[in-house]
């Protein structure tokens, strides 16, 4: 063994992240430590499992309230590898049939119907998963296409909708010349580092006057919720973005700012509709749904999108439309 081999420095697992991805601010304060545990990938992807036991701090921007990781893994295609989940055919089919997100999906379709009238009209769902939203959009009169990188869910979405499901990212689709009147990103943007780059690309995929609909968790409200749960259940550890499953933690203000900086106009940020998950018993489901809808209804009151009741955010914006007044952007 040579001396060079013996003294080789360990591989750098992380690289630092620069200023705030939304506003460029450099006043970034740490507030949470995310832990990594990839032991379930030990056989499938040992390089990913090397990150088990590591941790990354989340930092909050003093200027805009957005939060992001202090550093990112250097492993090539880290996030693609993390999302390379090999679900069973049965599980994927169940995801297509499941209605727990239908309240969210129908709320988005109602607003897009108002913003993008007339037919024919084309919609692209980025992160189409098993195709449930594409299916509901077809029922609402849209010609749909999807982007889905996981081959198993993409195959299900294509088979169940009969529509094109692209196995490429949005940047590649721009080069193909495809254009749409509406583009949806539901529970997608929180996973993509440097979110303004993706939003700018989405802007290039939209026809003039077209609309984007973006749903993300509200980072600040999720943090308050985790803290409250850890007080109510002392054995519960605050778990926010472990494995960096979410890299972007938006507030209403920073989400509106990200859309404007990406070139969008007519930006509106509201409280997003909740998931209504199934429960084992009928009464359990009624109680769960009633409480979720009650919180959502309260969080839809004027100004309440800025309170911890707004657990998720739903933004709409347009390209090439008349700019909204600044004070109308978030409500
Ligand atoms: Zn910022």
Coordinates of C-alpha atoms and ligand atoms in Angstrom, one line a residue:
X1 CA 0.0 0.0 0.0
X2 CA 1.4 3.4 -1.0
X3 CA 1.7 6.3 1.4
X4 CA -0.6 8.3 -0.9
X5 CA -3.3 5.6 -0.4
X6 CA -2.9 5.6 3.3
X7 CA -3.1 9.4 3.7
X8 CA -5.9 10.0 1.2
X9 CA -8.5 12.4 2.8
X10 CA -12.0 11.0 3.4
X11 CA -14.5 11.8 0.6
X12 CA -16.4 15.0 1.3
X13 CA -20.0 14.0 1.9
X14 CA -21.4 17.5 1.8
X15 CA -20.9 20.9 0.1
X16 CA -22.0 24.2 1.6
X17 CA -25.1 26.0 0.3
X18 CA -24.7 29.7 -0.4
X19 CA -27.1 32.6 0.3
X20 CA -30.9 32.2 0.6
X21 CA -32.3 30.5 -2.5
X22 CA -35.3 32.9 -2.6
X23 CA -34.0 36.4 -1.8
X24 CA -30.2 36.0 -1.9
X25 CA -30.0 37.1 1.8
X26 CA -27.0 36.0 3.8
X27 CA -28.5 36.4 7.3
X28 CA -29.2 32.6 7.8
X29 CA -29.9 31.3 11.3
X30 CA -29.8 27.6 12.2
X31 CA -32.9 26.3 13.9
X32 CA -33.1 22.6 13.4
X33 CA -30.9 19.5 12.8
X34 CA -32.1 17.0 10.2
X35 CA -30.9 13.4 10.7
X36 CA -30.0 10.9 8.0
X37 CA -31.0 7.2 8.1
X38 CA -30.7 5.3 4.8
X39 CA -30.3 1.8 6.3
X40 CA -33.2 0.5 4.3
X41 CA -31.1 1.2 1.2
X42 CA -28.1 -0.7 2.5
X43 CA -28.4 -3.4 -0.2
X44 CA -30.0 -1.3 -3.0
X45 CA -27.6 1.6 -2.8
X46 CA -24.6 1.4 -0.3
X47 CA -23.3 4.8 -1.4
X48 CA -26.6 6.4 -0.2
X49 CA -26.4 4.4 3.0
X50 CA -23.0 6.0 3.8
X51 CA -25.0 9.1 4.8
X52 CA -26.7 7.2 7.7
X53 CA -25.8 8.8 11.0
X54 CA -25.0 12.2 9.3
X55 CA -27.0 15.3 9.9
X56 CA -27.6 18.7 8.3
X57 CA -28.8 22.0 9.9
X58 CA -31.8 23.9 8.5
X59 CA -31.2 27.7 8.4
X60 CA -33.9 30.4 8.2
X61 CA -33.4 33.6 6.2
X62 CA -33.8 36.8 8.3
X63 CA -34.9 38.7 5.3
X64 CA -37.7 36.6 3.8
X65 CA -38.4 33.8 6.2
X66 CA -37.5 31.0 3.8
X67 CA -35.6 28.0 5.2
X68 CA -33.1 25.7 3.4
X69 CA -30.3 23.3 4.3
X70 CA -26.9 24.6 5.4
X71 CA -25.2 22.1 3.1
X72 CA -26.2 19.5 0.5
X73 CA -24.9 15.9 -0.2
X74 CA -22.2 15.7 -2.8
X75 CA -23.3 12.2 -3.9
X76 CA -24.3 12.4 -7.6
X77 CA -28.1 12.2 -8.1
X78 CA -28.6 12.0 -4.3
X79 CA -32.3 13.0 -4.5
X80 CA -33.1 10.7 -7.5
X81 CA -31.5 7.8 -5.6
X82 CA -33.5 8.6 -2.5
X83 CA -36.8 8.6 -4.5
X84 CA -35.9 5.4 -6.4
X85 CA -38.5 3.6 -4.3
X86 CA -39.4 0.2 -5.8
X87 CA -43.1 0.2 -4.9
X88 CA -45.2 -2.9 -5.7
X89 CA -47.7 -2.8 -8.6
X90 CA -50.5 -3.2 -6.1
X91 CA -49.4 -0.2 -4.0
X92 CA -49.1 2.0 -7.1
X93 CA -52.6 0.9 -8.4
X94 CA -54.0 1.7 -4.9
X95 CA -52.4 5.2 -5.1
X96 CA -54.3 5.8 -8.4
X97 CA -57.6 4.7 -6.9
X98 CA -57.1 6.5 -3.6
X99 CA -59.2 9.6 -3.0
X100 CA -57.5 11.1 0.0
X101 CA -56.1 14.0 -2.1
X102 CA -59.2 14.6 -4.2
X103 CA -60.3 17.6 -2.1
X104 CA -57.0 19.2 -2.9
X105 CA -57.1 18.3 -6.5
X106 CA -60.7 19.5 -7.1
X107 CA -59.9 22.8 -5.3
X108 CA -57.0 23.3 -7.7
X109 CA -59.1 22.4 -10.8
X110 CA -61.9 24.8 -9.8
X111 CA -59.4 27.7 -9.5
X112 CA -57.7 26.8 -12.8
X113 CA -61.1 26.5 -14.5
X114 CA -61.7 30.2 -13.5
X115 CA -58.2 31.3 -14.5
X116 CA -57.9 29.4 -17.8
X117 CA -61.4 29.4 -19.5
X118 CA -62.1 28.1 -23.0
X119 CA -61.2 24.9 -24.7
X120 CA -59.2 23.1 -25.9
X121 CA -56.7 23.6 -23.1
X122 CA -53.6 21.6 -22.1
X123 CA -52.4 20.9 -18.6
X124 CA -49.1 19.5 -17.4
X125 CA -48.9 17.8 -14.0
X126 CA -45.3 17.9 -12.8
X127 CA -44.7 15.0 -10.4
X128 CA -47.8 13.1 -11.7
X129 CA -47.2 10.2 -9.3
X130 CA -49.8 7.4 -10.2
X131 CA -51.9 9.7 -12.3
X132 CA -54.9 10.5 -10.0
X133 CA -54.8 14.2 -10.6
X134 CA -54.3 13.7 -14.4
X135 CA -57.4 11.5 -14.4
X136 CA -59.5 14.1 -12.5
X137 CA -58.3 16.9 -14.8
X138 CA -59.4 14.8 -17.8
X139 CA -62.8 14.5 -16.3
X140 CA -62.8 18.4 -15.9
X141 CA -62.2 18.8 -19.6
X142 CA -58.4 19.2 -19.8
X143 CA -56.1 17.6 -22.3
X144 CA -53.4 16.3 -19.9
X145 CA -49.8 15.3 -19.9
X146 CA -47.5 14.5 -16.9
X147 CA -43.9 14.4 -15.8
X148 CA -43.0 11.5 -13.6
X149 CA -39.5 10.2 -13.0
X150 CA -40.3 7.1 -11.0
X151 CA -40.8 4.4 -13.7
X152 CA -43.5 2.4 -11.8
X153 CA -45.8 5.3 -11.0
X154 CA -45.2 6.8 -14.5
X155 CA -46.3 3.5 -16.1
X156 CA -49.5 3.5 -14.0
X157 CA -50.3 7.1 -14.8
X158 CA -49.8 6.5 -18.6
X159 CA -51.8 3.3 -18.6
X160 CA -54.7 4.6 -16.5
X161 CA -55.1 8.0 -18.3
X162 CA -54.0 7.0 -21.8
X163 CA -52.1 10.4 -21.8
X164 CA -48.4 11.1 -22.4
X165 CA -46.3 10.8 -19.2
X166 CA -42.8 12.2 -19.8
X167 CA -39.9 10.4 -18.1
X168 CA -37.7 13.6 -18.3
X169 CA -37.3 16.7 -16.2
X170 CA -39.0 20.0 -17.0
X171 CA -35.8 21.5 -18.3
X172 CA -35.6 18.8 -21.0
X173 CA -39.3 19.2 -21.9
X174 CA -38.7 22.9 -22.6
X175 CA -36.3 21.9 -25.4
X176 CA -39.0 19.8 -27.0
X177 CA -41.1 22.9 -27.7
X178 CA -44.1 21.6 -25.6
X179 CA -46.3 24.4 -24.2
X180 CA -49.3 24.3 -21.8
X181 CA -52.0 26.6 -20.6
X182 CA -51.7 25.3 -17.0
X183 CA -49.0 23.6 -15.0
X184 CA -49.5 22.0 -11.6
X185 CA -46.9 21.2 -9.0
X186 CA -48.6 19.5 -6.0
X187 CA -46.2 18.5 -3.2
X188 CA -43.3 18.7 -5.5
X189 CA -41.5 22.1 -5.1
X190 CA -40.4 21.4 -1.5
X191 CA -38.2 18.6 -2.8
X192 CA -36.2 20.6 -5.4
X193 CA -33.0 22.5 -4.4
X194 CA -32.8 26.1 -5.8
X195 CA -36.5 26.3 -6.5
X196 CA -36.5 29.5 -8.5
X197 CA -34.6 27.6 -11.3
X198 CA -37.4 25.1 -11.7
X199 CA -40.1 27.9 -11.5
X200 CA -38.3 29.8 -14.3
X201 CA -38.3 26.6 -16.4
X202 CA -42.0 26.1 -15.7
X203 CA -42.6 29.7 -16.9
X204 CA -41.0 28.8 -20.2
X205 CA -43.3 25.8 -20.6
X206 CA -46.4 28.0 -20.2
X207 CA -48.2 29.8 -23.0
X208 CA -48.6 33.5 -22.5
X209 CA -51.4 34.1 -20.0
X210 CA -51.0 30.5 -18.7
X211 CA -51.3 29.7 -15.0
X212 CA -49.2 27.7 -12.5
X213 CA -50.6 26.1 -9.4
X214 CA -48.1 25.2 -6.7
X215 CA -48.9 23.4 -3.4
X216 CA -46.2 23.1 -0.7
X217 CA -46.2 22.5 3.0
X218 CA -45.9 25.8 5.0
X219 CA -42.4 25.4 6.6
X220 CA -43.0 27.6 9.5
X221 CA -46.4 26.1 10.4
X222 CA -45.0 22.6 10.1
X223 CA -42.3 23.6 12.6
X224 CA -44.8 25.0 15.0
X225 CA -46.9 21.8 14.7
X226 CA -43.9 19.6 15.4
X227 CA -42.9 21.6 18.4
X228 CA -46.5 21.4 19.8
X229 CA -46.6 17.6 19.2
X230 CA -43.3 17.2 21.0
X231 CA -44.7 19.1 24.0
X232 CA -47.9 17.0 24.0
X233 CA -46.0 13.7 23.5
X234 CA -42.7 14.1 25.4
X235 CA -41.2 10.9 23.9
X236 CA -41.7 12.3 20.4
X237 CA -38.7 13.8 18.7
X238 CA -39.2 16.9 16.5
X239 CA -38.9 15.5 13.0
X240 CA -38.7 18.0 10.2
X241 CA -37.1 17.1 6.9
X242 CA -35.1 14.1 8.1
X243 CA -33.1 12.7 5.1
X244 CA -33.7 16.1 3.6
X245 CA -37.0 14.8 2.3
X246 CA -37.9 18.5 2.1
X247 CA -35.2 21.1 1.2
X248 CA -37.4 24.1 0.7
X249 CA -39.4 25.4 3.7
X250 CA -41.7 28.3 2.5
X251 CA -43.7 30.9 4.3
X252 CA -46.5 32.6 2.4
X253 CA -44.3 35.6 1.8
X254 CA -41.3 33.7 0.5
X255 CA -43.4 31.5 -1.8
X256 CA -44.9 34.7 -3.3
X257 CA -41.4 36.2 -3.6
X258 CA -40.0 33.0 -5.3
X259 CA -42.8 33.1 -7.9
X260 CA -42.3 36.8 -8.6
X261 CA -38.5 36.4 -8.9
X262 CA -39.1 33.6 -11.4
X263 CA -41.0 36.0 -13.6
X264 CA -44.6 35.2 -12.6
X265 CA -47.3 37.8 -12.2
X266 CA -50.7 37.9 -10.6
X267 CA -49.4 35.9 -7.6
X268 CA -51.9 34.6 -5.1
X269 CA -51.0 32.5 -2.0
X270 CA -53.8 30.9 0.0
X271 CA -54.1 28.2 2.6
X272 CA -54.2 24.9 0.8
X273 CA -56.9 22.3 1.1
X274 CA -56.0 19.3 3.4
X275 CA -55.6 15.7 2.6
X276 CA -58.5 13.6 4.0
X277 CA -56.9 10.2 4.7
X278 CA -58.9 7.0 5.3
X279 CA -59.4 5.7 8.8
X280 CA -60.2 2.2 10.0
X281 CA -63.6 3.2 11.3
X282 CA -66.4 5.3 9.9
X283 CA -66.7 7.4 13.0
X284 CA -62.9 7.9 13.0
X285 CA -63.0 9.1 9.5
X286 CA -65.8 11.5 10.2
X287 CA -64.0 13.0 13.2
X288 CA -60.7 13.2 11.4
X289 CA -62.2 14.9 8.3
X290 CA -64.3 17.3 10.4
X291 CA -61.3 18.5 12.4
X292 CA -59.1 18.9 9.2
X293 CA -61.9 20.8 7.4
X294 CA -62.5 23.0 10.5
X295 CA -58.8 24.0 10.7
X296 CA -58.8 24.6 6.9
X297 CA -61.9 26.8 7.1
X298 CA -60.4 28.8 9.9
X299 CA -57.2 29.2 8.0
X300 CA -59.0 30.5 5.0
X301 CA -60.2 33.6 6.9
X302 CA -58.6 36.9 5.9
X303 CA -55.0 37.1 7.0
X304 CA -55.1 33.6 8.5
X305 CA -52.7 32.2 5.9
X306 CA -50.0 33.9 8.0
X307 CA -50.9 31.9 11.2
X308 CA -49.8 28.4 12.2
X309 CA -53.3 27.1 11.2
X310 CA -52.2 27.3 7.5
X311 CA -50.3 24.0 7.4
X312 CA -50.0 23.9 3.6
X313 CA -49.9 26.7 1.0
X314 CA -51.5 26.9 -2.4
X315 CA -50.2 29.4 -4.8
X316 CA -51.5 30.5 -8.2
X317 CA -49.7 32.8 -10.7
X318 CA -49.6 33.6 -14.3
X319 CA -47.1 34.5 -17.1
X320 CA -47.7 37.5 -19.2
X321 CA -50.7 38.8 -17.3
X322 CA -51.3 42.1 -15.6
X323 CA -49.3 42.3 -12.3
X324 CA -51.3 42.2 -9.1
X325 CA -51.0 44.9 -6.5
X326 CA -48.3 44.0 -3.9
X327 CA -50.9 43.9 -1.1
X328 CA -53.1 41.5 -3.0
X329 CA -50.4 38.8 -3.4
X330 CA -50.9 36.9 -0.2
X331 CA -54.3 36.5 1.5
Ligands
LIG1 ZN1 -34.4 35.0 1.9

